Amino acid sequence: MAERKADGMAGLVNTVYRTILRHEMVRPGDNVVVAVSGGADSISLLHCMLSLRGELDCVVYAAHIHHGIRGRAADADAAFVAVFCRQTGVRLFVHEVDVPKLAKEQKISLELAGRRVRYQFLEGIQLPHKRIATAHTRNDCAETVLLHLLRGCGTGGLTGIAPVTGGIIRPLIDAAREEIEVYCEENGLQYRTDETNLDTAFTRNSVRHRLLPFLQQEYNPGIVSSLAQTAGIVSEDHQLLEEITKKNFEELFCPGPFGELTADRAVFSGFSVAMQRRLLKRAYEIINGSAEGITFEAIETARGLLLAGVTGKRVKLGSPGKPGRQEETGRQIFVENEYDRFTVFNQLGEPFSYALQWGETISIPEAGTKAAAYEWEGDEKEKKQKDALCYLFDYKYKNRGIVIRSRRIGDQFCLHGCTKKIKKLLIDSKIPRRLRERIPVIEIDGTIAAVAGFGVDDTFRPQPDAKKYLVLDLNKGEQ
């Protein structure tokens, strides 16, 4: 889409228009939902989008979320946005949620809880060809770069705020906050001021009101533009590195039946240090769904383990939720050496146990399978040859309940006259440690009757002359 200046466009409207064209943010026929808090940024964005809807051939909506944080002030914000939308003829979507309660329940910060519910609300609005427009500015981008620098980051953290992320667009990303203030004054736009944005006890507010002004005054009056430009350059470099990482990742890692990722350790060791870090981070992101919970220190520890090559050793790559806190989700993501290979996997947080009756089929997601329990007549050898993961039991147990569960401490069963602890059986069979808790143990009437992959306990085996059996079929995979 070529850049041009529409007739009569000037100032902020032209900046927004050029940004939309440059990044192909809006297509003809799109429904654009503008997130409106009532502040200067979001009010000016909604006003600009209304001015441009004819040129862009789109329909403009507004959405406001009441976070339940600021009491009467938040009520006044919601009322102000409602009046503005009524006066301009814009359909408004409103959602109210108790963010402090949610943050407490999920043990996360107010800022993170607010961001999550905000995007859940916006993404949940049912409109075809929808675009969500947020009012992030060039200043927000500069602040984000500084925040990431202060906390420590890689190239991903220096990219700032992207103009487009999926269906989310940021038409003000090339506009400075000063431009927005001038635009509001020139167009007689009133807006609300959130007093919490002035509280420098919050790190972002401190960067905005103390650090950036200091840097502008003492070092570079144009630092906001400089940081935003740097973010743009790094973003393009980062995108190239991500494409290279993706290619290397697809050649290195093989997905497993439980969502784990396995790779050749020697091939991994041949990559540069920078690429090793990126590959481990990408593996974590794919298993977890995001990079949340991973740290640089964890990546370095994992690299050290893989380069040392000690079989059977594992280290934690991260905990989904707050970094280093397993209790946030009850699970962790590990890297484990296995001879000449290594695996990145999600450790089960809790043991599993499922009850079923003969004639039923249930799902066992932890084991990546379904279990079907049924009666069967025929030849035992023929059944076993055809279905390797079918376990045949003496028919006399037809009125007894079945439980399929994970292994427990002290579990043992008797196979061909030899009683063995299941833990030792798994170790002797070189079953990787990460898989031992996923192997189903089958109980009948409270006693271990079989172990998946190993067979049926002698007590529960059918009689040699049997023609009728009870069958537990684990061949029905979930994948």
Short mmCIF file of C-alpha atoms in Angstrom, two decimals:
data_model
loop_
_atom_site.label_atom_id
_atom_site.label_comp_id
_atom_site.label_asym_id
_atom_site.label_seq_id
_atom_site.Cartn_x
_atom_site.Cartn_y
_atom_site.Cartn_z
CA MET A 1 0.00 0.00 0.00
CA ALA A 2 1.69 3.19 -1.16
CA GLU A 3 2.12 6.14 1.16
CA ARG A 4 0.35 9.34 0.30
CA LYS A 5 -1.20 12.35 1.96
CA ALA A 6 -4.95 12.68 1.58
CA ASP A 7 -6.37 16.06 0.62
CA GLY A 8 -6.82 18.30 3.63
CA MET A 9 -4.90 16.00 5.98
CA ALA A 10 -2.41 17.61 8.31
CA GLY A 11 -0.73 17.07 11.64
CA LEU A 12 -1.67 14.04 13.68
CA VAL A 13 -4.33 12.78 11.26
CA ASN A 14 -1.76 12.63 8.48
CA THR A 15 0.78 10.91 10.78
CA VAL A 16 -1.81 8.26 11.68
CA TYR A 17 -2.86 7.82 8.06
CA ARG A 18 0.71 7.34 6.85
CA THR A 19 1.41 4.84 9.66
CA ILE A 20 -1.71 2.83 8.76
CA LEU A 21 -0.70 2.71 5.09
CA ARG A 22 2.97 1.91 5.77
CA HIS A 23 2.15 -1.08 7.95
CA GLU A 24 -1.03 -2.12 6.11
CA MET A 25 -2.99 -1.93 9.34
CA VAL A 26 -6.47 -1.58 7.88
CA ARG A 27 -8.06 -3.08 4.77
CA PRO A 28 -11.30 -1.96 3.08
CA GLY A 29 -14.28 -3.43 4.90
CA ASP A 30 -12.48 -3.91 8.23
CA ASN A 31 -14.16 -3.27 11.58
CA VAL A 32 -11.75 -1.29 13.76
CA VAL A 33 -12.34 -1.47 17.52
CA VAL A 34 -10.52 1.38 19.28
CA ALA A 35 -9.59 0.71 22.91
CA VAL A 36 -10.61 3.90 24.72
CA SER A 37 -9.67 4.62 28.32
CA GLY A 38 -10.75 8.25 28.15
CA GLY A 39 -7.22 9.65 28.22
CA ALA A 40 -5.71 12.03 25.68
CA ASP A 41 -4.02 9.28 23.64
CA SER A 42 -7.08 7.07 23.17
CA ILE A 43 -9.53 9.97 22.65
CA SER A 44 -7.29 11.48 19.95
CA LEU A 45 -6.89 8.06 18.31
CA LEU A 46 -10.66 7.52 18.18
CA HIS A 47 -11.13 11.05 16.80
CA CYS A 48 -8.48 10.43 14.11
CA MET A 49 -9.98 7.08 13.10
CA LEU A 50 -13.40 8.70 12.75
CA SER A 51 -11.83 11.32 10.48
CA LEU A 52 -10.19 8.60 8.37
CA ARG A 53 -12.97 6.00 8.18
CA GLY A 54 -14.16 7.25 4.79
CA GLU A 55 -10.66 7.26 3.32
CA LEU A 56 -9.91 3.82 4.79
CA ASP A 57 -13.37 2.37 4.01
CA CYS A 58 -13.73 0.89 7.50
CA VAL A 59 -16.25 0.93 10.35
CA VAL A 60 -15.04 2.33 13.68
CA TYR A 61 -16.15 1.07 17.11
CA ALA A 62 -14.99 1.87 20.64
CA ALA A 63 -14.36 -0.39 23.64
CA HIS A 64 -13.88 0.58 27.28
CA ILE A 65 -13.00 -1.60 30.26
CA HIS A 66 -13.74 -0.65 33.87
CA HIS A 67 -10.95 -2.25 35.93
CA GLY A 68 -12.60 -1.78 39.31
CA ILE A 69 -9.46 -0.10 40.65
CA ARG A 70 -10.08 3.64 41.02
CA GLY A 71 -13.63 3.75 42.42
CA ARG A 72 -15.57 6.89 41.49
CA ALA A 73 -12.81 8.11 39.21
CA ALA A 74 -13.14 4.95 37.11
CA ASP A 75 -16.93 5.39 37.07
CA ALA A 76 -16.41 8.94 35.79
CA ASP A 77 -14.03 7.65 33.06
CA ALA A 78 -16.65 5.16 31.86
CA ALA A 79 -19.36 7.83 31.84
CA PHE A 80 -17.10 10.25 29.94
CA VAL A 81 -16.30 7.67 27.25
CA ALA A 82 -20.00 6.79 26.92
CA VAL A 83 -20.93 10.44 26.39
CA PHE A 84 -18.13 10.97 23.85
CA CYS A 85 -19.22 7.92 21.84
CA ARG A 86 -22.87 8.95 21.97
CA GLN A 87 -21.98 12.43 20.69
CA THR A 88 -19.88 11.06 17.84
CA GLY A 89 -22.27 8.23 16.95
CA VAL A 90 -19.84 5.42 17.74
CA ARG A 91 -21.05 2.06 19.04
CA LEU A 92 -19.37 1.36 22.39
CA PHE A 93 -18.56 -2.01 23.95
CA VAL A 94 -18.13 -1.91 27.75
CA HIS A 95 -16.80 -4.52 30.17
CA GLU A 96 -16.42 -4.27 33.96
CA VAL A 97 -14.13 -6.57 35.95
CA ASP A 98 -12.62 -6.63 39.43
CA VAL A 99 -8.93 -6.59 38.50
CA PRO A 100 -7.60 -6.37 42.10
CA LYS A 101 -9.53 -9.54 42.99
CA LEU A 102 -8.28 -11.30 39.87
CA ALA A 103 -4.67 -10.26 40.53
CA LYS A 104 -4.89 -11.61 44.07
CA GLU A 105 -6.42 -14.92 42.95
CA GLN A 106 -3.80 -15.44 40.23
CA LYS A 107 -0.93 -14.07 42.36
CA ILE A 108 0.14 -11.59 39.69
CA SER A 109 0.59 -7.82 39.58
CA LEU A 110 -2.29 -5.41 39.01
CA GLU A 111 -0.62 -4.27 35.78
CA LEU A 112 -0.36 -7.81 34.40
CA ALA A 113 -3.90 -8.74 35.46
CA GLY A 114 -5.26 -5.57 33.87
CA ARG A 115 -3.42 -6.20 30.62
CA ARG A 116 -4.68 -9.79 30.44
CA VAL A 117 -8.35 -8.96 31.01
CA ARG A 118 -8.11 -5.99 28.66
CA TYR A 119 -6.93 -8.05 25.71
CA GLN A 120 -9.27 -10.94 26.56
CA PHE A 121 -12.18 -8.50 26.41
CA LEU A 122 -11.04 -6.85 23.18
CA GLU A 123 -10.33 -10.16 21.45
CA GLY A 124 -13.68 -11.52 22.60
CA ILE A 125 -15.71 -8.83 20.78
CA GLN A 126 -17.49 -10.65 17.97
CA LEU A 127 -17.08 -8.75 14.72
CA PRO A 128 -15.97 -10.00 11.29
CA HIS A 129 -12.72 -8.66 9.82
CA LYS A 130 -11.86 -7.09 13.17
CA ARG A 131 -8.85 -4.96 13.98
CA ILE A 132 -8.11 -3.85 17.55
CA ALA A 133 -6.53 -0.38 17.68
CA THR A 134 -4.62 0.63 20.82
CA ALA A 135 -3.23 4.09 21.55
CA HIS A 136 0.45 3.30 22.06
CA THR A 137 2.66 6.22 21.03
CA ARG A 138 6.29 6.81 20.12
CA ASN A 139 6.87 7.79 23.76
CA ASP A 140 5.45 4.46 24.94
CA CYS A 141 7.86 2.69 22.60
CA ALA A 142 10.83 4.67 23.95
CA GLU A 143 9.78 3.98 27.54
CA THR A 144 9.51 0.26 26.81
CA VAL A 145 13.03 0.15 25.37
CA LEU A 146 14.41 1.89 28.47
CA LEU A 147 12.49 -0.41 30.82
CA HIS A 148 13.84 -3.50 29.09
CA LEU A 149 17.37 -2.10 29.14
CA LEU A 150 17.13 -1.42 32.87
CA ARG A 151 15.95 -4.99 33.54
CA GLY A 152 18.34 -6.59 31.06
CA CYS A 153 17.24 -8.05 27.73
CA GLY A 154 18.23 -9.45 24.36
CA THR A 155 17.38 -8.07 20.94
CA GLY A 156 13.71 -8.97 21.45
CA GLY A 157 13.46 -6.54 24.36
CA LEU A 158 15.00 -3.71 22.33
CA THR A 159 12.32 -3.91 19.63
CA GLY A 160 10.02 -1.77 21.76
CA ILE A 161 6.35 -1.92 20.74
CA ALA A 162 5.53 -3.37 17.33
CA PRO A 163 3.21 -1.37 15.04
CA VAL A 164 1.21 -4.54 14.36
CA THR A 165 0.85 -7.72 16.44
CA GLY A 166 -1.58 -10.15 14.85
CA GLY A 167 -4.94 -8.39 14.79
CA ILE A 168 -3.78 -5.58 17.09
CA ILE A 169 -2.76 -2.30 15.40
CA ARG A 170 -1.11 0.80 16.88
CA PRO A 171 -1.81 3.76 14.57
CA LEU A 172 -0.25 6.31 17.00
CA ILE A 173 3.10 4.53 17.22
CA ASP A 174 4.84 7.21 15.09
CA ALA A 175 3.25 10.09 17.01
CA ALA A 176 4.89 11.90 19.91
CA ARG A 177 2.88 12.72 23.02
CA GLU A 178 3.38 16.42 22.36
CA GLU A 179 1.63 16.05 18.98
CA ILE A 180 -1.34 14.45 20.70
CA GLU A 181 -1.64 17.25 23.25
CA VAL A 182 -1.58 19.84 20.45
CA TYR A 183 -4.18 17.87 18.48
CA CYS A 184 -6.54 17.74 21.46
CA GLU A 185 -6.18 21.49 22.02
CA GLU A 186 -6.69 22.35 18.32
CA ASN A 187 -9.81 20.18 18.08
CA GLY A 188 -11.29 21.09 21.45
CA LEU A 189 -11.08 17.52 22.66
CA GLN A 190 -11.54 17.02 26.37
CA TYR A 191 -10.08 13.95 28.06
CA ARG A 192 -9.66 12.29 31.42
CA THR A 193 -6.44 12.09 33.44
CA ASP A 194 -5.70 8.89 35.35
CA GLU A 195 -3.94 10.02 38.53
CA THR A 196 -2.29 6.59 38.90
CA ASN A 197 -0.27 7.40 35.76
CA LEU A 198 1.43 10.17 37.75
CA ASP A 199 2.50 7.90 40.61
CA THR A 200 6.26 7.42 40.23
CA ALA A 201 6.18 4.46 42.62
CA PHE A 202 5.36 2.48 39.46
CA THR A 203 8.51 1.85 37.41
CA ARG A 204 7.04 2.86 34.04
CA ASN A 205 5.74 6.13 35.50
CA SER A 206 9.16 6.81 37.02
CA VAL A 207 10.80 6.28 33.62
CA ARG A 208 8.20 8.56 31.99
CA HIS A 209 8.23 11.42 34.47
CA ARG A 210 11.80 11.29 35.84
CA LEU A 211 14.28 9.33 33.73
CA LEU A 212 13.22 10.40 30.22
CA PRO A 213 13.00 14.13 31.09
CA PHE A 214 16.44 13.90 32.72
CA LEU A 215 17.94 12.25 29.62
CA GLN A 216 16.26 14.82 27.37
CA GLN A 217 17.59 17.73 29.40
CA GLU A 218 21.10 16.46 30.10
CA TYR A 219 21.99 14.29 27.09
CA ASN A 220 19.68 14.29 24.08
CA PRO A 221 16.59 16.49 23.54
CA GLY A 222 15.46 14.08 20.81
CA ILE A 223 15.98 10.88 22.81
CA VAL A 224 12.37 9.71 22.35
CA SER A 225 12.79 9.73 18.57
CA SER A 226 16.27 8.20 18.85
CA LEU A 227 15.05 5.33 21.01
CA ALA A 228 12.05 4.72 18.76
CA GLN A 229 14.31 4.70 15.70
CA THR A 230 16.70 2.26 17.42
CA ALA A 231 13.73 0.02 18.23
CA GLY A 232 12.72 0.02 14.56
CA ILE A 233 16.22 -0.94 13.40
CA VAL A 234 16.65 -3.66 16.03
CA SER A 235 13.17 -4.98 15.22
CA GLU A 236 14.16 -5.64 11.61
CA ASP A 237 17.42 -7.30 12.71
CA HIS A 238 15.52 -9.36 15.28
CA GLN A 239 13.05 -10.52 12.66
CA LEU A 240 15.91 -11.77 10.48
CA LEU A 241 17.45 -13.64 13.43
CA GLU A 242 14.06 -15.16 14.25
CA GLU A 243 13.72 -16.47 10.70
CA ILE A 244 17.18 -18.09 10.92
CA THR A 245 16.34 -19.52 14.35
CA LYS A 246 13.08 -20.98 13.03
CA LYS A 247 14.89 -22.73 10.19
CA ASN A 248 17.56 -24.17 12.52
CA PHE A 249 14.94 -25.16 15.08
CA GLU A 250 12.87 -27.13 12.57
CA GLU A 251 15.98 -29.00 11.42
CA LEU A 252 17.19 -29.71 14.98
CA PHE A 253 14.15 -30.60 17.08
CA CYS A 254 11.71 -33.51 16.73
CA PRO A 255 8.32 -33.32 18.49
CA GLY A 256 7.32 -36.21 20.77
CA PRO A 257 3.95 -37.75 21.73
CA PHE A 258 3.61 -35.74 24.94
CA GLY A 259 4.53 -32.34 23.50
CA GLU A 260 8.24 -32.75 24.32
CA LEU A 261 10.99 -31.67 21.93
CA THR A 262 14.04 -33.88 21.35
CA ALA A 263 17.29 -32.98 19.59
CA ASP A 264 20.77 -34.28 18.80
CA ARG A 265 23.19 -32.90 21.40
CA ALA A 266 26.23 -32.89 19.08
CA VAL A 267 24.37 -30.91 16.41
CA PHE A 268 23.18 -28.41 19.05
CA SER A 269 26.74 -28.00 20.34
CA GLY A 270 27.89 -27.06 16.84
CA PHE A 271 25.80 -23.88 16.79
CA SER A 272 27.13 -20.53 17.98
CA VAL A 273 26.45 -19.52 21.59
CA ALA A 274 23.92 -16.92 20.40
CA MET A 275 22.01 -19.50 18.34
CA GLN A 276 22.08 -22.06 21.20
CA ARG A 277 20.38 -19.51 23.43
CA ARG A 278 17.77 -18.71 20.81
CA LEU A 279 17.04 -22.39 20.15
CA LEU A 280 16.48 -23.16 23.84
CA LYS A 281 14.29 -20.10 24.25
CA ARG A 282 12.22 -21.07 21.21
CA ALA A 283 11.78 -24.62 22.54
CA TYR A 284 10.50 -23.19 25.82
CA GLU A 285 8.13 -20.82 24.01
CA ILE A 286 6.63 -23.62 21.91
CA ILE A 287 6.02 -25.88 24.93
CA ASN A 288 4.76 -23.09 27.20
CA GLY A 289 2.99 -20.94 24.61
CA SER A 290 5.05 -17.86 25.53
CA ALA A 291 8.43 -16.84 26.94
CA GLU A 292 6.90 -16.06 30.35
CA GLY A 293 8.84 -17.72 33.15
CA ILE A 294 12.19 -18.21 31.41
CA THR A 295 15.37 -16.38 32.44
CA PHE A 296 18.79 -15.79 30.92
CA GLU A 297 20.39 -17.58 33.88
CA ALA A 298 18.23 -20.67 33.27
CA ILE A 299 19.20 -20.74 29.59
CA GLU A 300 22.90 -20.54 30.48
CA THR A 301 22.56 -23.32 33.05
CA ALA A 302 20.82 -25.51 30.46
CA ARG A 303 23.55 -24.81 27.89
CA GLY A 304 26.18 -25.83 30.44
CA LEU A 305 24.37 -29.11 31.08
CA LEU A 306 24.11 -29.93 27.38
CA LEU A 307 27.72 -29.11 26.62
CA ALA A 308 28.87 -31.21 29.60
CA GLY A 309 26.84 -34.14 28.28
CA VAL A 310 26.15 -36.04 31.53
CA THR A 311 23.39 -38.57 30.77
CA GLY A 312 20.33 -38.51 33.01
CA LYS A 313 20.95 -35.02 34.39
CA ARG A 314 18.24 -32.40 34.09
CA VAL A 315 17.86 -28.69 34.86
CA LYS A 316 14.86 -26.41 35.03
CA LEU A 317 14.52 -24.14 32.01
CA GLY A 318 11.65 -22.18 33.52
CA SER A 319 8.36 -22.16 35.40
CA PRO A 320 5.28 -20.90 33.54
CA GLY A 321 3.99 -18.01 35.64
CA LYS A 322 6.46 -15.99 37.68
CA PRO A 323 10.10 -16.88 36.97
CA GLY A 324 11.45 -19.44 39.38
CA ARG A 325 8.16 -20.07 41.17
CA GLN A 326 6.77 -23.52 40.45
CA GLU A 327 3.77 -22.97 42.72
CA GLU A 328 2.29 -20.49 40.25
CA THR A 329 1.18 -23.31 37.93
CA GLY A 330 2.32 -26.52 39.63
CA ARG A 331 4.50 -27.50 36.67
CA GLN A 332 7.94 -26.78 35.28
CA ILE A 333 9.77 -27.07 31.97
CA PHE A 334 13.04 -29.01 32.03
CA VAL A 335 15.98 -29.86 29.81
CA GLU A 336 17.32 -33.40 30.24
CA ASN A 337 20.33 -35.19 28.75
CA GLU A 338 19.60 -38.65 27.32
CA TYR A 339 22.78 -40.25 25.98
CA ASP A 340 23.55 -38.52 22.65
CA ARG A 341 20.27 -36.58 22.65
CA PHE A 342 18.46 -34.14 24.91
CA THR A 343 14.82 -33.32 25.51
CA VAL A 344 12.93 -30.17 26.50
CA PHE A 345 9.69 -31.14 28.21
CA ASN A 346 6.88 -30.08 30.50
CA GLN A 347 7.08 -31.92 33.82
CA LEU A 348 3.72 -33.10 35.13
CA GLY A 349 2.70 -31.10 38.17
CA GLU A 350 0.33 -33.63 39.72
CA PRO A 351 -0.09 -37.42 39.63
CA PHE A 352 -3.03 -38.63 37.56
CA SER A 353 -5.74 -41.18 38.36
CA TYR A 354 -8.81 -42.12 36.32
CA ALA A 355 -11.56 -44.60 37.19
CA LEU A 356 -13.62 -46.44 34.57
CA GLN A 357 -15.92 -49.41 34.20
CA TRP A 358 -15.90 -52.21 31.66
CA GLY A 359 -17.63 -50.93 28.53
CA GLU A 360 -16.34 -47.37 28.92
CA THR A 361 -13.74 -45.29 27.03
CA ILE A 362 -11.92 -42.38 28.69
CA SER A 363 -9.20 -39.91 27.78
CA ILE A 364 -5.86 -39.88 29.63
CA PRO A 365 -4.14 -36.70 28.40
CA GLU A 366 -1.13 -37.13 30.70
CA ALA A 367 -0.29 -40.39 28.93
CA GLY A 368 -1.24 -39.08 25.49
CA THR A 369 -3.86 -41.78 24.95
CA LYS A 370 -7.41 -43.00 25.45
CA ALA A 371 -8.32 -46.18 27.29
CA ALA A 372 -11.13 -48.48 26.23
CA ALA A 373 -12.28 -51.27 28.58
CA TYR A 374 -14.45 -54.00 27.03
CA GLU A 375 -15.27 -57.71 26.87
CA TRP A 376 -13.89 -59.83 24.03
CA GLU A 377 -14.13 -63.39 22.74
CA GLY A 378 -11.48 -65.00 20.55
CA ASP A 379 -7.86 -66.08 20.42
CA GLU A 380 -5.53 -64.42 22.93
CA LYS A 381 -2.40 -64.64 20.76
CA GLU A 382 -4.20 -63.21 17.73
CA LYS A 383 -5.45 -60.27 19.78
CA LYS A 384 -1.99 -59.50 21.18
CA GLN A 385 -0.35 -59.69 17.75
CA LYS A 386 -2.90 -57.31 16.29
CA ASP A 387 -3.04 -54.81 19.18
CA ALA A 388 0.30 -54.45 20.97
CA LEU A 389 -1.06 -52.19 23.71
CA CYS A 390 -4.06 -54.36 24.56
CA TYR A 391 -4.00 -56.01 27.96
CA LEU A 392 -6.12 -59.14 28.52
CA PHE A 393 -7.40 -60.02 31.99
CA ASP A 394 -9.24 -62.98 33.48
CA TYR A 395 -12.97 -62.63 32.85
CA LYS A 396 -13.79 -63.20 36.53
CA TYR A 397 -12.90 -59.54 37.22
CA LYS A 398 -15.78 -58.18 35.08
CA ASN A 399 -17.60 -56.71 38.10
CA ARG A 400 -14.50 -55.07 39.58
CA GLY A 401 -13.61 -51.42 39.06
CA ILE A 402 -10.59 -50.27 37.04
CA VAL A 403 -8.26 -47.37 37.88
CA ILE A 404 -5.59 -46.07 35.51
CA ARG A 405 -3.02 -43.95 37.32
CA SER A 406 0.56 -42.75 37.43
CA ARG A 407 3.28 -44.67 39.30
CA ARG A 408 3.56 -44.33 43.07
CA ILE A 409 6.44 -44.93 45.49
CA GLY A 410 6.69 -48.62 46.37
CA ASP A 411 4.60 -49.90 43.43
CA GLN A 412 5.45 -53.45 42.36
CA PHE A 413 3.94 -56.26 40.36
CA CYS A 414 4.64 -59.88 39.40
CA LEU A 415 5.57 -60.75 35.84
CA HIS A 416 6.34 -64.36 34.86
CA GLY A 417 6.96 -65.36 38.46
CA CYS A 418 9.31 -62.48 39.21
CA THR A 419 8.13 -59.66 41.52
CA LYS A 420 9.76 -56.31 40.75
CA LYS A 421 9.39 -52.72 41.86
CA ILE A 422 8.01 -50.70 38.97
CA LYS A 423 10.62 -47.97 39.46
CA LYS A 424 13.46 -50.49 39.02
CA LEU A 425 11.69 -52.03 36.05
CA LEU A 426 11.52 -48.65 34.31
CA ILE A 427 15.15 -47.81 35.11
CA ASP A 428 16.41 -51.22 33.92
CA SER A 429 14.43 -50.74 30.71
CA LYS A 430 16.13 -47.33 30.23
CA ILE A 431 12.82 -45.47 30.21
CA PRO A 432 13.75 -41.75 30.35
CA ARG A 433 13.06 -40.20 33.71
CA ARG A 434 10.68 -37.64 32.16
CA LEU A 435 8.42 -40.45 30.86
CA ARG A 436 8.27 -42.63 33.96
CA GLU A 437 5.46 -40.62 35.57
CA ARG A 438 3.40 -40.80 32.37
CA ILE A 439 3.36 -44.58 31.97
CA PRO A 440 -0.10 -45.87 32.98
CA VAL A 441 -0.37 -48.30 35.87
CA ILE A 442 -3.61 -50.33 35.75
CA GLU A 443 -5.36 -51.34 38.95
CA ILE A 444 -8.27 -53.77 39.26
CA ASP A 445 -10.09 -53.84 42.59
CA GLY A 446 -7.30 -51.80 44.20
CA THR A 447 -4.43 -54.09 43.14
CA ILE A 448 -1.89 -53.48 40.36
CA ALA A 449 -2.99 -55.64 37.44
CA ALA A 450 -0.73 -54.36 34.64
CA VAL A 451 1.87 -51.77 33.65
CA ALA A 452 1.60 -50.25 30.18
CA GLY A 453 4.39 -51.47 27.94
CA PHE A 454 5.34 -54.37 30.22
CA GLY A 455 2.36 -56.66 30.62
CA VAL A 456 -0.24 -58.13 32.96
CA ASP A 457 0.47 -59.23 36.54
CA ASP A 458 0.46 -63.04 36.89
CA THR A 459 -2.55 -62.92 39.25
CA PHE A 460 -4.75 -61.26 36.67
CA ARG A 461 -3.73 -63.22 33.57
CA PRO A 462 -6.47 -65.22 31.83
CA GLN A 463 -6.55 -69.01 32.22
CA PRO A 464 -4.76 -70.92 29.41
CA ASP A 465 -8.03 -72.39 28.09
CA ALA A 466 -9.99 -69.12 28.29
CA LYS A 467 -12.09 -67.99 25.34
CA LYS A 468 -13.62 -64.90 26.90
CA TYR A 469 -11.54 -61.99 28.19
CA LEU A 470 -11.60 -58.52 29.64
CA VAL A 471 -9.57 -56.11 27.53
CA LEU A 472 -8.01 -52.74 28.32
CA ASP A 473 -7.03 -51.13 25.03
CA LEU A 474 -4.46 -48.29 25.14
CA ASN A 475 -3.97 -48.13 21.37
CA LYS A 476 -6.38 -45.21 20.95
CA GLY A 477 -3.85 -42.33 20.93
CA GLU A 478 -4.86 -38.71 21.47
CA GLN A 479 -2.44 -37.31 18.92
#
